[in-house]
PDB file of C-alpha atoms in Angstrom:
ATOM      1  CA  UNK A   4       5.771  14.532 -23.215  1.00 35.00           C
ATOM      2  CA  UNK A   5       4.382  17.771 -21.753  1.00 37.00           C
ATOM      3  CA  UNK A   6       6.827  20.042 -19.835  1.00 42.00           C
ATOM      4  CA  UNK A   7       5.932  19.933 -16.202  1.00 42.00           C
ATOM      5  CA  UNK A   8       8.597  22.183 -15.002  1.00 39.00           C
ATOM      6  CA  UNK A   9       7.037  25.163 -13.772  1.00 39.00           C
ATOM      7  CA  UNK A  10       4.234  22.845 -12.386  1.00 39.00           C
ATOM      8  CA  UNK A  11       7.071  20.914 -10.393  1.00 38.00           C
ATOM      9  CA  UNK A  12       8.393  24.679  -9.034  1.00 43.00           C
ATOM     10  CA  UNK A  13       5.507  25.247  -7.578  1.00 38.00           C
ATOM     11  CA  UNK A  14       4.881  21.522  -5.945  1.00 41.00           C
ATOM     12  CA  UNK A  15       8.562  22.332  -4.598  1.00 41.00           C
ATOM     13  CA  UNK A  16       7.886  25.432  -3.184  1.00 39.00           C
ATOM     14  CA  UNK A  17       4.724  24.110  -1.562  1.00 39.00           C
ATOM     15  CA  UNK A  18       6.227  21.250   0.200  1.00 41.00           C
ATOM     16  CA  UNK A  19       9.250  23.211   1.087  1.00 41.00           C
ATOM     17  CA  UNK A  20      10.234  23.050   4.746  1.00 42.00           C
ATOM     18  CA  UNK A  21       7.412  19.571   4.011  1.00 60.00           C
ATOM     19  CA  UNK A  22      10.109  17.361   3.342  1.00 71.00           C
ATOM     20  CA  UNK A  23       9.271  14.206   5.129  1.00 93.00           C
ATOM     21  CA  UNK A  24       5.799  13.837   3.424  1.00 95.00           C
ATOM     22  CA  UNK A  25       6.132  10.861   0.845  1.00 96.00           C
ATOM     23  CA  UNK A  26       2.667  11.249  -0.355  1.00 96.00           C
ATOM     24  CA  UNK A  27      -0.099  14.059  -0.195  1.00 97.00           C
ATOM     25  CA  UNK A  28      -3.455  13.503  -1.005  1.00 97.00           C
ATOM     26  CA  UNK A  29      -5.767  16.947  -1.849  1.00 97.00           C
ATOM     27  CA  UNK A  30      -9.514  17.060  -2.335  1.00 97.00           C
ATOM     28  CA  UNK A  31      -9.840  13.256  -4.046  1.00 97.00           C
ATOM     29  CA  UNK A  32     -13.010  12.501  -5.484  1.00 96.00           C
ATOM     30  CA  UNK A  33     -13.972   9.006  -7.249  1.00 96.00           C
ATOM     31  CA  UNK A  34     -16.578   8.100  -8.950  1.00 95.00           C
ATOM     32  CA  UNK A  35     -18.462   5.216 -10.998  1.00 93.00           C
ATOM     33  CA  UNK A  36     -20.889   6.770 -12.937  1.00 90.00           C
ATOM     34  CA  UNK A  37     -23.554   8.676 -10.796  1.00 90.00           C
ATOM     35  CA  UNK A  38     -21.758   6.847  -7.496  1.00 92.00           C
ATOM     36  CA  UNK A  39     -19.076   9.268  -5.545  1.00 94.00           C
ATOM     37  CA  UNK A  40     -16.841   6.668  -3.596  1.00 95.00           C
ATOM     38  CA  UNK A  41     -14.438   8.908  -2.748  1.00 96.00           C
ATOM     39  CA  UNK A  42     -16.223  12.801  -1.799  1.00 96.00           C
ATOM     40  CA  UNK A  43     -12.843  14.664  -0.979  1.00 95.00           C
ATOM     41  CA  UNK A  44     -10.187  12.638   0.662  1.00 96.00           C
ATOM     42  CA  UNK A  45      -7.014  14.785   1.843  1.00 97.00           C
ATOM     43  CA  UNK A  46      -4.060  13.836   3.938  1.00 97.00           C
ATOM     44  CA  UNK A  47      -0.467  13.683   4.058  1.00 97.00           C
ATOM     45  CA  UNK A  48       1.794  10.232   4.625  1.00 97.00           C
ATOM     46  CA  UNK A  49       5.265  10.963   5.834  1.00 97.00           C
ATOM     47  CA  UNK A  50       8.288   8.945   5.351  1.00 96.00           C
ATOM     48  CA  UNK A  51       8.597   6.198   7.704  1.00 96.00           C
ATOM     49  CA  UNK A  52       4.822   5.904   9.177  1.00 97.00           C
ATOM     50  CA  UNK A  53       2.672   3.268   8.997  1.00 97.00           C
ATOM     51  CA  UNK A  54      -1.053   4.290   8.287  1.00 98.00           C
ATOM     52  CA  UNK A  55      -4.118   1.675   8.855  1.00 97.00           C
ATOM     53  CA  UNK A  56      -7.055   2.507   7.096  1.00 97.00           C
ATOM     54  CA  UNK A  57     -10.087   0.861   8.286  1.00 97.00           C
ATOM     55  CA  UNK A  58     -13.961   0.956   7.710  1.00 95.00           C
ATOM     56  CA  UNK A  59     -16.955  -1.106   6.395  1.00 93.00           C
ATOM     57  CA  UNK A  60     -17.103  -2.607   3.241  1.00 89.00           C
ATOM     58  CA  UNK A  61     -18.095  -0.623   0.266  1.00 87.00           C
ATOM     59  CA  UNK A  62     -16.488   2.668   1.852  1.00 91.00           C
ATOM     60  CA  UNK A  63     -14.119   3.233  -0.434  1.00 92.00           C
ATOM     61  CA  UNK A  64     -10.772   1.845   1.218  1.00 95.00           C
ATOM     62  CA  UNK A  65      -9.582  -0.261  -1.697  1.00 94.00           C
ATOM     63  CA  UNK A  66     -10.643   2.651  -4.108  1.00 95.00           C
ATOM     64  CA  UNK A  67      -8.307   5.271  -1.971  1.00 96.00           C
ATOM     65  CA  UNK A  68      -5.612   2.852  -1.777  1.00 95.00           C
ATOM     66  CA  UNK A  69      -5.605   2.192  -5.611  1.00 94.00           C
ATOM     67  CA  UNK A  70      -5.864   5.812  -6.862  1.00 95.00           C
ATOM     68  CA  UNK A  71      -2.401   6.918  -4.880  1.00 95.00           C
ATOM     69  CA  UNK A  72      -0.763   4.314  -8.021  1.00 92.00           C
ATOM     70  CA  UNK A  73      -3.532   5.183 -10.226  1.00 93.00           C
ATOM     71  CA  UNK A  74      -5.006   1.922 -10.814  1.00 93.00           C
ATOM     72  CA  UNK A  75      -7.961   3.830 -10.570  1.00 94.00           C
ATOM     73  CA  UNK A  76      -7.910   7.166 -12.189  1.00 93.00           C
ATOM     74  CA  UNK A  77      -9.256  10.063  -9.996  1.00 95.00           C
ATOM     75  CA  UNK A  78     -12.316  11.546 -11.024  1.00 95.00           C
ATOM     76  CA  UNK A  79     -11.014  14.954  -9.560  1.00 96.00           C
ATOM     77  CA  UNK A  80      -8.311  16.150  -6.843  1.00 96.00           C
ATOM     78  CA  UNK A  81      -4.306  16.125  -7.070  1.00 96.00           C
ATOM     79  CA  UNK A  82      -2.126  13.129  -5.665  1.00 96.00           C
ATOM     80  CA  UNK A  83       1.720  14.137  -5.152  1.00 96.00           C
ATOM     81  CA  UNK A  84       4.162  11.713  -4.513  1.00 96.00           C
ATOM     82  CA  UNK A  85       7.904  12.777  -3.712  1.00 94.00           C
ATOM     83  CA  UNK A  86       7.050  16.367  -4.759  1.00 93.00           C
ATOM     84  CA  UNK A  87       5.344  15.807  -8.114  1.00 92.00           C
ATOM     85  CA  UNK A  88       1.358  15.564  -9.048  1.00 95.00           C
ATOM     86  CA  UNK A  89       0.965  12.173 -10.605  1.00 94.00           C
ATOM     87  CA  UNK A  90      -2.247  12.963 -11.798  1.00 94.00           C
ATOM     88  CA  UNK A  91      -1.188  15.507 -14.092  1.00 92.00           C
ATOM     89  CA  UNK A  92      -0.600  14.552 -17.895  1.00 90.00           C
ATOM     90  CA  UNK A  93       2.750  13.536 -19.161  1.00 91.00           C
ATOM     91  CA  UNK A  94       3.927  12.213 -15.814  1.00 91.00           C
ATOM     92  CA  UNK A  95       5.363   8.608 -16.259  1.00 92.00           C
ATOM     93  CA  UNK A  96       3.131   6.752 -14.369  1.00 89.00           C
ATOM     94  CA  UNK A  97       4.700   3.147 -15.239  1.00 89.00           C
ATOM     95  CA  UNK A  98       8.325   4.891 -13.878  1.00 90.00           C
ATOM     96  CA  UNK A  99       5.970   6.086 -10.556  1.00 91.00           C
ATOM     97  CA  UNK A 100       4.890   2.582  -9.493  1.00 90.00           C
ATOM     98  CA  UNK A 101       8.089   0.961  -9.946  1.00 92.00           C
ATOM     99  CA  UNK A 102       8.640   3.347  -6.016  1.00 95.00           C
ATOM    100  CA  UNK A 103       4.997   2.351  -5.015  1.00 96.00           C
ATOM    101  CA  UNK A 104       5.044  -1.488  -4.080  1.00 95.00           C
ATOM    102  CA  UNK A 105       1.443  -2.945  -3.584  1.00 94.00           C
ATOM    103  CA  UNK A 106       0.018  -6.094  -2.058  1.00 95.00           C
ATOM    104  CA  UNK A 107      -3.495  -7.369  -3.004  1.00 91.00           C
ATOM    105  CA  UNK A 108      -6.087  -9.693  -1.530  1.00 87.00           C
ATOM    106  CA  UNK A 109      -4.985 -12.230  -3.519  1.00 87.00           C
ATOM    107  CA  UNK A 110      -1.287 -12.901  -4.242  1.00 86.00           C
ATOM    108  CA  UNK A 111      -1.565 -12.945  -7.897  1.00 88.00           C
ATOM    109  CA  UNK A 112       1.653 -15.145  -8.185  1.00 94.00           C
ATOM    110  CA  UNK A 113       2.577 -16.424 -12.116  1.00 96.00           C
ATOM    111  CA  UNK A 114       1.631 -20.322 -11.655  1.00 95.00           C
ATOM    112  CA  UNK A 115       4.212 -21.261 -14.190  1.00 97.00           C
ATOM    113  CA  UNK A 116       7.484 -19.832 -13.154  1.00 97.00           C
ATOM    114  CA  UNK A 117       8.961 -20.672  -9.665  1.00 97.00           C
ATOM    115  CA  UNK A 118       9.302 -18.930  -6.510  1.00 98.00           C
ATOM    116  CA  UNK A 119      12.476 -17.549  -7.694  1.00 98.00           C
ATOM    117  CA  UNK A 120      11.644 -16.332 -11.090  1.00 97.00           C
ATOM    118  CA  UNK A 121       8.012 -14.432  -9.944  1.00 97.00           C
ATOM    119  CA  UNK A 122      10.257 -11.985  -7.434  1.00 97.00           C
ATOM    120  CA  UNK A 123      13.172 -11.854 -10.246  1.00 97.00           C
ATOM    121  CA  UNK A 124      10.224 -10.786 -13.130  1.00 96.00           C
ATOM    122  CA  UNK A 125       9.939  -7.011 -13.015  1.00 94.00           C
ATOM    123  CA  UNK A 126      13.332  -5.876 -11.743  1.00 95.00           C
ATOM    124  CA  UNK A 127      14.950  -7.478 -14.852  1.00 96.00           C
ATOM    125  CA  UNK A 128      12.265  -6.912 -17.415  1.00 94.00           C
ATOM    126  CA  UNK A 129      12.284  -3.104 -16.271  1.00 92.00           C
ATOM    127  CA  UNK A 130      16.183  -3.081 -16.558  1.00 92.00           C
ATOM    128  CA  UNK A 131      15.944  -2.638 -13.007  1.00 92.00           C
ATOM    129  CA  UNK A 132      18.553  -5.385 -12.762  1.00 95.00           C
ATOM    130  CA  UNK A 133      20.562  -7.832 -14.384  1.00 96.00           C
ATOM    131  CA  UNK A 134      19.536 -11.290 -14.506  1.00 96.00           C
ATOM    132  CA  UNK A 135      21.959 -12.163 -11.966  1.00 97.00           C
ATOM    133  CA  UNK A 136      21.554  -9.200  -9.624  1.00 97.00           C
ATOM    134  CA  UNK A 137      17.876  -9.816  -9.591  1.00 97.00           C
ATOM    135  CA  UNK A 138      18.764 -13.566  -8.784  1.00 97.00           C
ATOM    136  CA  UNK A 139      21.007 -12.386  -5.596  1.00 97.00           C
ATOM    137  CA  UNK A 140      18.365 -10.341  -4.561  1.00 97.00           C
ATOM    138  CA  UNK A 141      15.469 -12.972  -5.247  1.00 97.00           C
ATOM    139  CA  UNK A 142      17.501 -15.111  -2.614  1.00 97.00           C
ATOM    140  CA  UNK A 143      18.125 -12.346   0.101  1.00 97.00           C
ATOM    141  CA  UNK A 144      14.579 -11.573   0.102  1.00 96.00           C
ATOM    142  CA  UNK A 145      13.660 -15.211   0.494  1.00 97.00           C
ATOM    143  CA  UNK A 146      16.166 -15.381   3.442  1.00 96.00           C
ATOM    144  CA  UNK A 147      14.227 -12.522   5.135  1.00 93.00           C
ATOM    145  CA  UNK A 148      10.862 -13.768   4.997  1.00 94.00           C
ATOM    146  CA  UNK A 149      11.686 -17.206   5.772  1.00 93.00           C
ATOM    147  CA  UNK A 150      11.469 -19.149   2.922  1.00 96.00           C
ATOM    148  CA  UNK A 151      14.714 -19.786   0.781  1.00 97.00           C
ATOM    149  CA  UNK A 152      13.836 -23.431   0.874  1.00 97.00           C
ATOM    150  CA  UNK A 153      10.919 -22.353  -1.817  1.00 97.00           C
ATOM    151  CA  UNK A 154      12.988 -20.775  -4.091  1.00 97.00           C
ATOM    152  CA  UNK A 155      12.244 -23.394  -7.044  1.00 97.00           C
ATOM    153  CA  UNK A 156       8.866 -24.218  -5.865  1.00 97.00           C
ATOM    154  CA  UNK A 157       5.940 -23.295  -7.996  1.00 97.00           C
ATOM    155  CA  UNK A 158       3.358 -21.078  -6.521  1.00 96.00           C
ATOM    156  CA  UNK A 159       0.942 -23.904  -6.587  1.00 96.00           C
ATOM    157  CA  UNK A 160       3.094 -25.979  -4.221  1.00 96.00           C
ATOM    158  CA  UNK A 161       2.981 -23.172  -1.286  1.00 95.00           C
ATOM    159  CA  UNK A 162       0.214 -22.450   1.340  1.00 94.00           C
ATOM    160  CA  UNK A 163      -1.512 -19.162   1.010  1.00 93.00           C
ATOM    161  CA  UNK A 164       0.853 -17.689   3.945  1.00 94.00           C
ATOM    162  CA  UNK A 165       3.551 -18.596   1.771  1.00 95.00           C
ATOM    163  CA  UNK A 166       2.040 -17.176  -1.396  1.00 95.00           C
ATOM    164  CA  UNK A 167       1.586 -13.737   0.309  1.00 95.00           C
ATOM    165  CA  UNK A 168       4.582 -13.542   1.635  1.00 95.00           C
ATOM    166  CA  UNK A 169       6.038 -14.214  -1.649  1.00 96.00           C
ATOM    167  CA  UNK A 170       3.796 -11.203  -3.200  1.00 95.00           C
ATOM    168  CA  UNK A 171       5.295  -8.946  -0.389  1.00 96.00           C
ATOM    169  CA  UNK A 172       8.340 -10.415  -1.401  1.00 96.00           C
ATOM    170  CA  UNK A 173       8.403  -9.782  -4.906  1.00 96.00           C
ATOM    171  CA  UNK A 174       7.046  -6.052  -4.644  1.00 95.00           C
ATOM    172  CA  UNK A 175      10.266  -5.444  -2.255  1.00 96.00           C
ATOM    173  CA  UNK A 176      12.269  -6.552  -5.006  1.00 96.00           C
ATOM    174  CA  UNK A 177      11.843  -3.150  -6.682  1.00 95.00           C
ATOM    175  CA  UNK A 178      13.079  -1.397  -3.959  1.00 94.00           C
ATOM    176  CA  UNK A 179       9.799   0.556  -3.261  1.00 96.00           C
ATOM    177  CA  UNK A 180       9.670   4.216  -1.351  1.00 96.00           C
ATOM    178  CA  UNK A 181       5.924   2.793  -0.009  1.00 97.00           C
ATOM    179  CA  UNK A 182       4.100  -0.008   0.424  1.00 97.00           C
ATOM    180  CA  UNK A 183      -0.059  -0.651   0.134  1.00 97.00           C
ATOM    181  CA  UNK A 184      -1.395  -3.503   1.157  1.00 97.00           C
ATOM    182  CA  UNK A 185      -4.868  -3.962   0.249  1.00 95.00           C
ATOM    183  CA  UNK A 186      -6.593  -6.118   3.079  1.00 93.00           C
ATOM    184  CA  UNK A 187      -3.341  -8.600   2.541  1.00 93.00           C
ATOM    185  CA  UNK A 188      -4.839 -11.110   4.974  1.00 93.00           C
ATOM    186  CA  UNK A 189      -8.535 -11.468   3.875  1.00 91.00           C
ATOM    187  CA  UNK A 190      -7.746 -13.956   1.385  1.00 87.00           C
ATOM    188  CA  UNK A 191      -5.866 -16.348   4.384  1.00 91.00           C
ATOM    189  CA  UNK A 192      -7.073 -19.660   6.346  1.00 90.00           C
ATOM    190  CA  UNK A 193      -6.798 -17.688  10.000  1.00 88.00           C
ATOM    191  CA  UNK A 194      -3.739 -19.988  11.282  1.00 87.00           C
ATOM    192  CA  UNK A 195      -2.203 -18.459   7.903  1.00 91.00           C
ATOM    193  CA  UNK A 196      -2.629 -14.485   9.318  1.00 93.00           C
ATOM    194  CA  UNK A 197      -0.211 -14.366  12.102  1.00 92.00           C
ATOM    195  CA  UNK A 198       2.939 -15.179   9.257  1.00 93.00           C
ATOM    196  CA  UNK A 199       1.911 -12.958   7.119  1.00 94.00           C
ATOM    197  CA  UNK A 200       1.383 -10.218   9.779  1.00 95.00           C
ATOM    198  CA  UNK A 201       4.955 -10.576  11.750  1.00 94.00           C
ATOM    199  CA  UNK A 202       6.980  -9.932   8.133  1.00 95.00           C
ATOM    200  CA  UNK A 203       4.672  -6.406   7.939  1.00 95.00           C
ATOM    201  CA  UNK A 204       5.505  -5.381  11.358  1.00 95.00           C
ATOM    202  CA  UNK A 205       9.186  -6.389  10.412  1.00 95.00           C
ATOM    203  CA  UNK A 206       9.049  -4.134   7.735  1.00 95.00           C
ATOM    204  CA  UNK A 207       7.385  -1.737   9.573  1.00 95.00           C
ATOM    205  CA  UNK A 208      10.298  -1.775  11.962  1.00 95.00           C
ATOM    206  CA  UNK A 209      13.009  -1.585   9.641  1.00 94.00           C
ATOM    207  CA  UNK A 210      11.699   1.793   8.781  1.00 95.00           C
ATOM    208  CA  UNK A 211       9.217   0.983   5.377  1.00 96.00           C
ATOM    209  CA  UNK A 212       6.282   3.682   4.832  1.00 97.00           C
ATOM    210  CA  UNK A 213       3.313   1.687   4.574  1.00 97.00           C
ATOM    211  CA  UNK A 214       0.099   2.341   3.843  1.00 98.00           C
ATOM    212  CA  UNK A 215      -2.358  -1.017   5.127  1.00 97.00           C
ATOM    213  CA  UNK A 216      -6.260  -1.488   4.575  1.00 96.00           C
ATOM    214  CA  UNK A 217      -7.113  -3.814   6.641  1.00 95.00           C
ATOM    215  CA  UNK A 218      -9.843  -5.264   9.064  1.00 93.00           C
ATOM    216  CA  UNK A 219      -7.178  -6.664  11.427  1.00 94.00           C
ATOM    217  CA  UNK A 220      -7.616  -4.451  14.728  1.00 95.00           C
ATOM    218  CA  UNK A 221      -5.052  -6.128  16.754  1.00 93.00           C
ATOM    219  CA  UNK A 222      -1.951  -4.947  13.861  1.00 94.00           C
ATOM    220  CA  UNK A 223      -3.889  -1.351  13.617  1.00 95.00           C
ATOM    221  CA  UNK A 224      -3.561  -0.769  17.205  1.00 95.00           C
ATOM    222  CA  UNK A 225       0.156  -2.527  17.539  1.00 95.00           C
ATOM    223  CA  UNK A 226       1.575  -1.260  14.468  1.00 95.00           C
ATOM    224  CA  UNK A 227       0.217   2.063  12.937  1.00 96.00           C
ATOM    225  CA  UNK A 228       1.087   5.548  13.713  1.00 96.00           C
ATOM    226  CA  UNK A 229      -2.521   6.636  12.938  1.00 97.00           C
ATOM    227  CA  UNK A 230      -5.459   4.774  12.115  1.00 98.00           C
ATOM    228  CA  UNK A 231      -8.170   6.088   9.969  1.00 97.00           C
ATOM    229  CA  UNK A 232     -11.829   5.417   9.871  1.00 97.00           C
ATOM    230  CA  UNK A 233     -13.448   5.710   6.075  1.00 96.00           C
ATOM    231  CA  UNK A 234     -17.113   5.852   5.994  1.00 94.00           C
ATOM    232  CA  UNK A 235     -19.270   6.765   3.027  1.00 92.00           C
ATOM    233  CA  UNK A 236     -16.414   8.016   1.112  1.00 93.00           C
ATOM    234  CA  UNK A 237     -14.719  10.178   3.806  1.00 95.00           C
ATOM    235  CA  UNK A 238     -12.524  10.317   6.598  1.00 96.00           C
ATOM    236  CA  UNK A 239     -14.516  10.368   9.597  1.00 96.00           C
ATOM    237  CA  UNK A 240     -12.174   9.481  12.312  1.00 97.00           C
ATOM    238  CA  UNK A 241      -8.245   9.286  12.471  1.00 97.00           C
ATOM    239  CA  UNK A 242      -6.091   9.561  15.397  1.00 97.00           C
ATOM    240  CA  UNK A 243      -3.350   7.512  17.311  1.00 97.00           C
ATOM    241  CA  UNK A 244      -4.139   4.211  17.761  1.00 97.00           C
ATOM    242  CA  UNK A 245      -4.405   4.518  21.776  1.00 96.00           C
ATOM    243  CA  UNK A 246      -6.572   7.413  21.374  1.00 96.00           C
ATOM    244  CA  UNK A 247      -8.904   6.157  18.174  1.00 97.00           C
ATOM    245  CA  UNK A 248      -9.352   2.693  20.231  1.00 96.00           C
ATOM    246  CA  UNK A 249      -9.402   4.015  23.536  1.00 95.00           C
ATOM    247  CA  UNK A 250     -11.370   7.375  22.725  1.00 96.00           C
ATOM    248  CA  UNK A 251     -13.140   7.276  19.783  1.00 96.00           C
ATOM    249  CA  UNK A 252     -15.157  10.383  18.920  1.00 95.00           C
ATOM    250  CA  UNK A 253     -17.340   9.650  15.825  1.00 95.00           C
ATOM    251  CA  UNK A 254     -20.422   7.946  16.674  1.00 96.00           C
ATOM    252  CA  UNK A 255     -20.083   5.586  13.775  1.00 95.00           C
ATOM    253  CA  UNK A 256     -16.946   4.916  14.326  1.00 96.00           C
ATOM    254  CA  UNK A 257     -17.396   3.546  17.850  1.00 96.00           C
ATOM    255  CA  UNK A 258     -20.648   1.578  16.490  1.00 95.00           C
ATOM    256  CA  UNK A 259     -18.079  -0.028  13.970  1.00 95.00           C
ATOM    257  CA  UNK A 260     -15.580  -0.899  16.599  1.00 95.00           C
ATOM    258  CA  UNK A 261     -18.100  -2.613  19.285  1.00 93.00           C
ATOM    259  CA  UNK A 262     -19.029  -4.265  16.536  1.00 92.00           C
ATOM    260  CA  UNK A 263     -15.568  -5.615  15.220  1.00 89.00           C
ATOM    261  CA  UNK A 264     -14.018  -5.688  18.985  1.00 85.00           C
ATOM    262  CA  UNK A 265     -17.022  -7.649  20.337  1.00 68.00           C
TER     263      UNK A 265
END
């Protein structure tokens, strides 16, 4: 593995007197073949803030969102979480994400092992946990989202409410320094959003950095510290919730929002 060392000395010295920012993004560029989704995304996340990332399709939310776990590999640009550059080579990116919990569209639940067993998975095959210690947990996380009763239920057995609560659930399980949710309630009958909503502002309340793509307005404005407006590939807008609803600068932006808010 390469030596990072005096790379990490610098990132150290650079965030020094920084220490609340969890994640800094600098200069990120994406792109699929001649296609730049992302043209130069920067911004910092601190520890404890909830971020809402909004915009129209095809703007390059879900792309941002994946590259700060490197699901997608950056084109070009650095991405340092807790003080190291996880873009560089040699960095343990599988050790990384076990601290980044994420949340999909779709839940993405194993169909053949219970409730129980999908949220016990990774902590023990990581050595996270014992068998038993994940099992303890398993339950205590079931008890705080409301559904203990579902423990030995199969995924196929719960309603898709239930299913993403479950995936927030089991991504808790590793104990995670942030949270992305990628547009966690697109996938949900609308009588299904409100469940799935109330545990994220729970979490968000308890203290959990999260970092939420999502087209729900009504959570952006309630819930985020800062809302930001992606539009081909960049950051156009982002500001307070009361001021990016109430005041909104960008002239695409406020085209966007009569048409969402209509």
């Amino acid at each position: 593995m390469k030596d990072n060392t005096e790379s990490k000395g610098m990132l150290e010295n650079t965030n020094k007197g920084n220490e609340n920012v969890l994640v800094e993004v600098r200069d990120l560029r994406k792109s699929f073949d001649n296609h730049e989704v992302l043209c130069g995304i920067s911004t910092k996340i601190t520890k404890g803030e909830v971020l809402a990332i909004i915009g129209p399709s095809g703007c390059g939310k879900s792309t941002f969102l994946r590259s700060i776990n490197l699901l997608e590999e950056p084109t070009s640009g650095q991405i340092i979480f807790e003080g190291t550059d996880i873009t560089q080579n040699g960095v343990d990116v599988n050790q990384i994400r076990q601290k980044i919990g994420m949340v999909f569209q779709q839940f993405n639940l194993f169909a053949n092992k219970t409730v129980k067993e999908n949220i016990m998975l990774a902590p023990v095959k990581l050595g996270r946990m014992t068998k038993q210690e994940a099992e303890k947990k398993a339950m205590e996380l079931l008890e705080r989202i409301g559904l203990p009763q579902k423990a030995d239920a199969y995924p196929a057995m719960l309603s898709g409410g239930q299913k993403q609560r479950i995936a927030i659930a089991r991504s808790l399980a590793m104990n995670p320094d942030v949270m992305l949710f990628d547009e966690p309630t697109s996938a949900l009958d609308p009588e299904m959003v409100g469940e799935v909503l109330n545990l994220m502002r729970q979490l968000a309340a308890e203290g959990m950095t999260m970092i939420v793509v999502t087209h729900e307005m009504g959570f952006a404005r309630e819930v985020a510290n800062r809302v930001m407006f992606f539009h081909d590939g960049v950051i156009q807008e982002e500001n307070k919730p009361e001021e990016f609803f109430g005041n909104p600068k960008n002239s695409r932006l406020k085209e966007f929002l009569a048409g969402v808010l209509a």
